[in-house]
Coordinates of C-alpha atoms in Angstrom, one line a residue:
M1 CA 9.1 -4.0 -31.7
D2 CA 7.3 -7.2 -32.9
I3 CA 7.5 -10.4 -30.9
N4 CA 8.4 -13.5 -32.8
R5 CA 6.5 -16.6 -31.3
R6 CA 8.7 -19.2 -32.8
T7 CA 9.8 -19.7 -29.3
F8 CA 6.8 -18.8 -27.4
I9 CA 6.4 -22.0 -25.4
K10 CA 3.6 -22.5 -22.9
S11 CA 4.8 -23.9 -19.6
S12 CA 2.1 -26.5 -18.1
A13 CA 4.3 -28.3 -15.6
A14 CA 2.1 -26.9 -12.9
L15 CA -1.3 -28.0 -14.6
T16 CA -1.0 -31.5 -15.3
A17 CA -4.1 -33.4 -15.7
G18 CA -3.9 -35.0 -12.2
M19 CA -3.8 -31.8 -10.3
A20 CA -7.0 -31.1 -8.2
V21 CA -9.2 -28.0 -8.6
P22 CA -8.2 -25.5 -5.7
A23 CA -10.3 -23.9 -3.2
T24 CA -9.6 -20.7 -4.9
A25 CA -12.3 -21.1 -7.4
S26 CA -15.8 -19.6 -7.0
P27 CA -18.6 -22.2 -6.8
L28 CA -20.2 -20.4 -9.7
S29 CA -16.9 -20.8 -11.7
S30 CA -16.8 -23.1 -14.7
I31 CA -13.0 -22.5 -15.2
T32 CA -11.1 -25.6 -15.9
S33 CA -7.6 -26.4 -14.4
S34 CA -5.9 -27.2 -17.8
S35 CA -3.3 -25.5 -19.5
S36 CA -4.0 -23.1 -22.3
R37 CA -4.1 -24.2 -25.9
A38 CA -1.4 -25.6 -27.8
I39 CA 0.8 -23.3 -30.0
P40 CA -0.7 -23.1 -33.5
P41 CA 1.4 -22.4 -36.4
G42 CA 2.4 -18.7 -36.9
D43 CA 3.4 -15.9 -34.8
T44 CA 0.2 -15.0 -33.2
I45 CA -0.4 -14.2 -29.6
N46 CA -3.9 -13.9 -28.4
V47 CA -5.0 -11.8 -25.7
G48 CA -8.3 -11.0 -23.7
L49 CA -9.2 -7.8 -21.8
I50 CA -11.0 -7.9 -18.5
G51 CA -12.3 -4.3 -17.8
C52 CA -12.4 -2.1 -20.9
R53 CA -12.2 1.4 -19.6
N54 CA -9.3 3.6 -18.7
M55 CA -6.1 1.7 -17.8
G56 CA -7.3 -1.6 -19.2
W57 CA -8.1 -0.2 -22.5
G58 CA -4.7 1.8 -22.7
D59 CA -2.9 -1.4 -21.7
L60 CA -4.7 -3.4 -24.5
S61 CA -4.0 -0.6 -26.9
N62 CA -0.2 -0.9 -26.3
F63 CA -0.4 -4.6 -27.0
L64 CA -2.2 -4.0 -30.2
T65 CA 0.9 -2.0 -31.5
H66 CA 2.5 -5.3 -32.0
K67 CA 1.8 -6.8 -35.2
D68 CA 1.7 -10.3 -33.6
V69 CA -0.8 -9.8 -31.0
R70 CA -4.5 -9.8 -31.4
C71 CA -7.4 -9.5 -29.2
L72 CA -10.0 -12.1 -29.2
A73 CA -12.2 -11.1 -26.5
L74 CA -13.4 -8.3 -24.2
C75 CA -15.1 -8.5 -20.9
D76 CA -16.9 -5.6 -19.1
V77 CA -20.2 -5.2 -16.8
D78 CA -21.0 -2.0 -18.8
S79 CA -22.7 -3.0 -22.2
E80 CA -22.4 0.1 -23.7
T81 CA -18.5 0.4 -23.1
L82 CA -18.3 -3.3 -24.0
S83 CA -20.0 -2.7 -27.5
G84 CA -18.2 0.5 -28.1
R85 CA -14.7 -1.0 -27.4
A86 CA -15.3 -4.1 -29.6
D87 CA -16.6 -1.9 -32.6
E88 CA -13.4 0.3 -32.2
I89 CA -11.1 -3.0 -32.4
D90 CA -13.1 -4.1 -35.4
R91 CA -12.7 -0.7 -37.3
K92 CA -8.8 -0.6 -36.3
H93 CA -7.8 -4.2 -36.7
G94 CA -10.5 -5.7 -38.9
K95 CA -11.9 -8.2 -36.6
R96 CA -14.3 -7.7 -34.0
P97 CA -13.6 -9.6 -30.6
D98 CA -16.0 -11.7 -28.7
T99 CA -17.7 -9.9 -25.8
Y100 CA -18.6 -11.2 -22.2
T101 CA -20.0 -9.7 -18.9
D102 CA -18.8 -12.8 -17.2
Y103 CA -14.9 -12.8 -17.0
R104 CA -15.0 -16.7 -16.4
K105 CA -16.3 -17.3 -19.6
L106 CA -13.5 -15.3 -21.3
L107 CA -11.0 -17.5 -19.1
D108 CA -12.7 -20.8 -20.4
R109 CA -11.5 -20.2 -23.9
K110 CA -8.2 -22.2 -24.7
D111 CA -7.4 -20.0 -27.6
I112 CA -6.3 -17.1 -25.2
D113 CA -2.5 -16.8 -24.1
I114 CA -2.8 -13.7 -22.1
V115 CA -5.2 -11.8 -20.0
I116 CA -5.1 -8.1 -19.1
I117 CA -6.9 -7.2 -16.0
G118 CA -8.0 -3.6 -15.9
T119 CA -11.0 -3.8 -13.4
P120 CA -11.4 -2.1 -9.9
D121 CA -8.9 -3.2 -7.3
H122 CA -11.3 -5.2 -5.3
W123 CA -11.6 -7.7 -8.3
H124 CA -8.0 -8.2 -9.1
C125 CA -7.3 -11.1 -6.8
L126 CA -10.1 -13.5 -7.9
Q127 CA -9.5 -12.7 -11.6
F128 CA -5.7 -13.1 -11.3
V129 CA -5.8 -16.3 -9.6
D130 CA -8.5 -17.8 -11.8
A131 CA -6.5 -16.6 -14.9
C132 CA -3.3 -18.3 -13.5
R133 CA -5.4 -21.4 -12.9
A134 CA -6.8 -21.5 -16.4
G135 CA -3.3 -21.3 -17.8
K136 CA -3.1 -17.7 -18.8
D137 CA -0.2 -15.4 -18.4
V138 CA -1.5 -12.0 -16.8
Y139 CA -0.7 -8.4 -16.9
V140 CA -2.7 -7.0 -14.1
E141 CA -3.2 -3.3 -13.4
K142 CA -1.7 -1.9 -10.4
P143 CA -2.2 -1.8 -7.2
L144 CA -1.8 -5.6 -7.3
A145 CA -4.9 -6.1 -4.9
N146 CA -7.0 -4.4 -2.6
S147 CA -5.7 -6.1 0.8
I148 CA -2.4 -7.6 2.2
A149 CA -3.9 -11.2 2.1
E150 CA -4.9 -10.9 -1.5
C151 CA -1.4 -9.9 -2.5
D152 CA -0.1 -13.1 -0.8
A153 CA -2.8 -15.1 -2.7
M154 CA -1.6 -13.6 -5.9
V155 CA 1.9 -14.5 -5.4
A156 CA 1.1 -17.9 -4.4
A157 CA -1.0 -18.5 -7.5
A158 CA 1.6 -17.2 -10.0
K159 CA 4.0 -19.7 -8.3
R160 CA 1.8 -22.6 -8.1
Y161 CA 0.7 -22.6 -11.9
S162 CA 4.0 -21.2 -13.2
R163 CA 2.6 -18.3 -15.0
I164 CA 4.4 -15.3 -16.6
T165 CA 2.9 -12.2 -14.8
T166 CA 3.5 -8.6 -14.4
A167 CA 1.8 -5.6 -12.8
G168 CA 1.2 -2.3 -14.6
Q169 CA 3.8 -0.4 -12.8
Q170 CA 5.3 0.9 -16.1
Q171 CA 7.9 3.2 -14.5
R172 CA 10.1 -0.2 -14.0
S173 CA 10.5 0.0 -17.8
G174 CA 11.2 3.6 -18.2
K175 CA 14.7 4.9 -19.5
L176 CA 14.3 7.9 -17.2
W177 CA 13.9 5.7 -14.0
H178 CA 16.5 3.3 -15.0
E179 CA 19.0 6.2 -15.4
M180 CA 18.0 7.8 -11.9
I181 CA 18.5 4.4 -10.3
E182 CA 22.0 4.2 -12.0
Y183 CA 22.8 7.6 -10.8
L184 CA 21.6 6.8 -7.1
R185 CA 23.9 3.5 -7.2
S186 CA 26.8 5.5 -8.2
G187 CA 27.1 7.0 -4.8
K188 CA 27.4 10.6 -6.2
L189 CA 24.8 11.8 -3.7
G190 CA 26.4 10.6 -0.8
K191 CA 24.8 9.0 2.1
I192 CA 21.1 9.1 1.6
S193 CA 19.1 9.6 4.8
K194 CA 15.6 10.0 3.4
A195 CA 13.2 9.4 0.4
H196 CA 10.2 11.4 0.3
V197 CA 7.4 10.6 -1.9
W198 CA 4.1 12.8 -2.5
G199 CA 1.1 12.8 -4.6
N200 CA -1.3 15.7 -4.5
F201 CA -4.1 15.5 -6.9
A202 CA -7.7 17.2 -7.1
Y203 CA -9.8 14.1 -8.3
A204 CA -9.1 12.3 -5.1
A205 CA -11.4 14.6 -2.9
M206 CA -13.3 17.0 -5.4
Q207 CA -16.1 14.7 -6.5
P208 CA -19.4 16.0 -5.2
L209 CA -22.0 13.7 -3.5
K210 CA -24.4 11.8 -5.6
P211 CA -27.7 10.2 -4.4
D212 CA -28.1 6.5 -4.8
T213 CA -30.2 5.3 -7.7
A214 CA -31.6 2.4 -9.4
V215 CA -29.2 0.6 -11.6
P216 CA -29.1 1.8 -15.2
Q217 CA -29.8 -0.5 -18.2
G218 CA -26.9 -2.2 -19.5
I219 CA -24.9 -2.4 -16.2
D220 CA -24.3 -5.8 -14.5
Y221 CA -23.9 -4.4 -11.1
E222 CA -23.9 -7.6 -9.2
M223 CA -21.0 -8.5 -11.2
W224 CA -19.3 -5.1 -10.6
L225 CA -19.6 -5.7 -6.9
G226 CA -18.6 -9.1 -7.0
P227 CA -17.0 -10.2 -3.8
A228 CA -17.3 -6.8 -2.1
P229 CA -20.3 -6.2 0.3
K230 CA -23.8 -5.7 -0.9
A231 CA -24.3 -2.1 -1.6
S232 CA -27.0 0.2 -3.3
F233 CA -25.8 1.5 -6.7
N234 CA -24.2 5.1 -6.8
A235 CA -23.3 6.4 -10.4
G236 CA -20.3 8.4 -8.5
R237 CA -18.5 5.0 -7.6
L238 CA -19.1 3.2 -10.8
H239 CA -16.4 4.7 -13.2
G240 CA -13.2 6.0 -11.5
S241 CA -14.1 7.5 -8.0
W242 CA -14.6 4.0 -6.7
R243 CA -10.9 4.3 -5.8
M244 CA -11.8 6.4 -2.9
F245 CA -14.0 3.9 -1.1
W246 CA -12.5 1.2 1.1
N247 CA -14.3 -1.9 -0.4
Y248 CA -13.0 -1.1 -3.9
G249 CA -9.8 0.9 -3.5
G250 CA -7.4 2.6 -1.3
G251 CA -7.3 6.3 -2.4
L252 CA -4.2 8.0 -3.5
I253 CA -1.6 5.9 -1.7
T254 CA -2.8 2.7 -3.5
D255 CA -3.3 4.8 -6.9
W256 CA -0.4 6.9 -7.4
G257 CA 1.3 5.8 -4.3
V258 CA 2.3 2.4 -5.5
H259 CA 4.0 3.8 -8.4
L260 CA 6.1 6.3 -6.5
I261 CA 6.8 4.3 -3.5
D262 CA 7.9 1.6 -6.0
M263 CA 10.7 4.2 -7.0
A264 CA 11.7 4.8 -3.5
L265 CA 12.0 1.2 -2.5
W266 CA 13.7 0.5 -5.7
G267 CA 16.1 3.6 -5.2
M268 CA 16.6 2.5 -1.5
D269 CA 17.2 -1.1 -2.5
V270 CA 14.4 -2.3 -0.1
K271 CA 12.9 -5.8 -0.6
T272 CA 11.2 -6.4 2.8
M273 CA 8.9 -4.8 5.0
P274 CA 9.9 -1.6 7.1
L275 CA 10.9 -2.1 10.8
K276 CA 8.0 0.3 11.7
T277 CA 5.4 2.4 10.3
L278 CA 4.0 5.4 11.6
A279 CA 0.7 7.0 9.6
S280 CA -1.5 9.8 10.4
G281 CA -4.3 11.7 8.3
G282 CA -7.9 12.2 7.9
R283 CA -10.6 13.9 5.6
F284 CA -9.5 17.5 6.6
L285 CA -9.3 19.3 3.5
F286 CA -12.9 18.3 1.9
P287 CA -14.8 16.5 4.7
D288 CA -17.9 16.6 2.8
G289 CA -16.5 15.2 -0.5
A290 CA -17.7 11.9 -2.0
H291 CA -14.7 9.7 -0.6
E292 CA -13.9 7.4 2.7
T293 CA -10.2 7.6 2.0
F294 CA -8.1 10.2 3.2
D295 CA -7.6 13.6 1.6
T296 CA -4.5 14.4 4.0
M297 CA -2.2 11.7 4.8
S298 CA 1.4 11.3 6.1
V299 CA 3.4 7.9 6.5
T300 CA 6.7 7.2 7.7
Y301 CA 8.4 4.0 7.1
Q302 CA 11.5 3.4 9.4
F303 CA 14.6 1.5 8.4
R304 CA 17.7 1.0 10.2
D305 CA 19.6 4.1 8.9
F306 CA 17.0 6.0 6.7
L307 CA 13.4 6.6 6.2
I308 CA 10.8 6.6 3.3
E309 CA 8.1 8.9 3.7
W310 CA 4.7 9.2 1.8
E311 CA 2.6 12.4 1.7
N312 CA -0.8 13.2 0.0
N313 CA -3.2 16.2 -0.1
A314 CA -6.1 15.5 -2.2
G315 CA -8.1 18.3 -3.6
V316 CA -4.9 20.4 -4.2
E317 CA -2.4 20.2 -7.1
T318 CA 1.0 21.9 -5.9
G319 CA 3.9 20.3 -4.2
P320 CA 7.7 20.4 -3.4
Y321 CA 10.1 21.8 -6.2
G322 CA 7.1 22.9 -8.2
R323 CA 5.8 19.2 -8.8
H324 CA 2.5 18.1 -7.5
Y325 CA 3.7 14.6 -7.5
G326 CA 7.1 13.2 -7.3
L327 CA 9.8 11.8 -5.0
L328 CA 13.1 13.1 -3.6
F329 CA 16.3 11.5 -2.2
R330 CA 18.1 13.5 0.5
G331 CA 22.1 12.9 0.4
T332 CA 24.9 14.5 2.0
N333 CA 26.0 15.9 -1.2
G334 CA 22.6 17.0 -2.8
T335 CA 18.9 16.2 -3.4
L336 CA 17.8 14.2 -6.3
V337 CA 14.1 15.3 -7.4
A338 CA 12.1 13.1 -9.9
N339 CA 8.9 12.6 -11.4
R340 CA 7.7 11.3 -14.7
E341 CA 8.8 14.2 -16.7
S342 CA 12.4 14.5 -15.5
W343 CA 14.8 14.1 -12.6
E344 CA 17.2 16.6 -11.6
V345 CA 20.2 16.8 -9.1
Y346 CA 20.1 20.0 -6.5
P347 CA 23.8 20.1 -5.2
E348 CA 24.5 20.6 -1.6
G349 CA 27.0 23.6 -2.0
N350 CA 29.6 22.6 -4.7
R351 CA 29.8 19.1 -3.7
I352 CA 28.5 17.7 -6.8
L353 CA 27.4 19.1 -10.3
P354 CA 23.8 19.8 -11.0
V355 CA 22.1 17.3 -13.2
K356 CA 18.8 17.3 -15.2
V357 CA 17.5 14.5 -17.3
T358 CA 14.1 14.6 -19.0
A359 CA 11.8 11.8 -20.1
N360 CA 12.0 10.3 -23.7
G361 CA 9.6 7.6 -24.9
S362 CA 6.7 5.8 -23.5
D363 CA 6.9 3.9 -20.4
H364 CA 3.9 2.0 -20.9
L365 CA 4.7 0.8 -24.4
A366 CA 8.2 -0.3 -23.2
H367 CA 6.6 -2.1 -20.3
V368 CA 4.2 -4.1 -22.5
T369 CA 7.1 -5.1 -24.9
R370 CA 9.3 -6.3 -22.1
F371 CA 6.3 -8.3 -20.7
L372 CA 5.8 -9.9 -24.1
E373 CA 9.4 -10.7 -24.5
C374 CA 9.2 -12.6 -21.2
V375 CA 6.0 -14.2 -22.2
K376 CA 7.8 -15.7 -25.3
T377 CA 10.9 -16.9 -23.5
R378 CA 9.1 -18.0 -20.5
N379 CA 11.2 -15.6 -18.4
P380 CA 9.6 -15.2 -14.9
E381 CA 11.6 -11.9 -14.3
T382 CA 9.1 -9.7 -15.8
P383 CA 9.5 -5.9 -15.7
C384 CA 7.5 -5.6 -12.5
T385 CA 7.0 -9.1 -11.0
V386 CA 4.1 -10.2 -8.9
E387 CA 6.3 -10.3 -5.8
N388 CA 7.4 -6.5 -6.4
A389 CA 3.9 -5.4 -6.9
S390 CA 2.9 -7.2 -3.9
L391 CA 5.6 -5.4 -1.8
C392 CA 4.6 -1.9 -3.2
A393 CA 0.8 -2.6 -2.5
K394 CA 1.6 -3.9 1.1
Y395 CA 3.5 -0.7 1.9
A396 CA 0.5 1.3 0.8
H397 CA -2.0 -0.8 2.5
I398 CA 0.0 -0.8 5.9
G399 CA 0.0 3.1 5.4
N400 CA -3.8 3.2 5.1
I401 CA -4.4 0.6 8.1
G402 CA -2.1 2.6 10.4
V403 CA -4.7 5.8 9.8
R404 CA -7.6 3.7 9.9
I405 CA -6.9 2.5 13.5
G406 CA -6.2 6.0 14.7
G407 CA -2.2 6.4 14.0
A408 CA -0.8 3.8 16.1
A409 CA 2.7 2.9 15.2
L410 CA 2.7 -0.7 13.4
V411 CA 5.3 -3.4 13.1
Y412 CA 4.0 -6.0 10.2
D413 CA 5.7 -9.5 10.2
D414 CA 5.5 -10.7 6.6
R415 CA 6.4 -14.3 7.6
A416 CA 3.6 -14.8 10.2
R417 CA 1.3 -12.2 8.5
T418 CA 0.2 -10.4 11.4
F419 CA 0.6 -6.9 13.0
D420 CA 1.8 -6.2 16.5
V421 CA -1.3 -4.2 17.2
A422 CA -4.4 -6.5 17.2
E423 CA -6.8 -4.1 15.7
A424 CA -4.7 -3.8 12.5
N425 CA -5.1 -7.5 11.7
S426 CA -8.8 -7.2 11.0
Y427 CA -7.8 -5.2 7.9
I428 CA -5.4 -7.9 6.3
R429 CA -7.9 -10.1 4.7
P430 CA -11.5 -8.9 3.3
S431 CA -14.5 -11.1 3.7
Y432 CA -16.0 -12.1 0.5
R433 CA -19.6 -11.9 -0.2
S434 CA -21.2 -15.2 -1.0
P435 CA -21.0 -17.0 -3.2
W436 CA -17.5 -15.9 -4.1
K437 CA -14.7 -17.4 -2.1
F438 CA -11.4 -15.9 -0.9
P439 CA -8.5 -17.8 -2.5
E440 CA -7.0 -19.9 0.3

């Protein structure tokens, strides 16, 4: 589906000339606090991508299936990746995008309407806030951020600058999942007492240890680290396995967990923090693997009359109902089991009929299409709002924090932004490495 840009109107009410530059900017930043460019004639929406591997590239590829979208700029710290992606766009679309290793130079361009953020999790917050401040709409990969406080900063930035934003939790746009929610809302499953979520993946614990080395030519490692603490270079962390180290990611629960916990929260119609969280786990299956995050983990979120549970077993790929990842809803009349391939209902006796629904179509493409429609109409109710993405990420972070402090039961007050256990509060907000500054 192509997006007609005749009604694509940039809202700049929150970006008037008299607005002061906020404290969110790095002192190195030259990003201006003005709105993005005036709408030119025609139906073209211009995008820029920050982080050109894996999901960032996949997201951009879905954007470029729309004839009225063009990519003007790419940014990445790996010059080889950057050059190769630019060449590929040139071959496929007839125009080579400009390339940058510093994302702030991309954001300074007034001709870019949408920024896609596909960088490691520890970079999401600063790049998102800076993009909003520069007058860009934003598609950011999940999890929204690498900490609870960063989630809050991103929600505030999107609101302050009146930007249209969404997170790459594409199941929110999947027909399969909407049909599952419709079934749950019908009440046929009866009273639901539990939603159980699991993700068992080998990649999260099977990486061999690699020695630190000198930074390879063509890698801007200082920019890759950004606000994270100073650390020697290790090739095992650079592409992909950074997710398994606390300074950059949060393991399976923040990678796959936010997708699946999102479906559990949606299914149970939860929009707030749990009453209590109890988490336990450790590096038990592969204690010598190249990971800091937990290969074995169980988290229980307590509500008034039901539970939501998360379980992961990294390094293995088997799970309940023959699915190595997925979720189930346990009701008095039966159990609904789902993953991205299908959902099906297992009746309790003969109380209801069995059901099986299989996936049809691309959730990723549908998600991007819905986002573009929201950008065109200035509709802030995007397929996965920044508020919803923040909620899911916070659930994941609370689980990790519970295990990191030794398994204490936690209560998180989302208004006061504090835990009831003092030790847990030290994990709410990261300390940014100078000269980067945390968005206040």
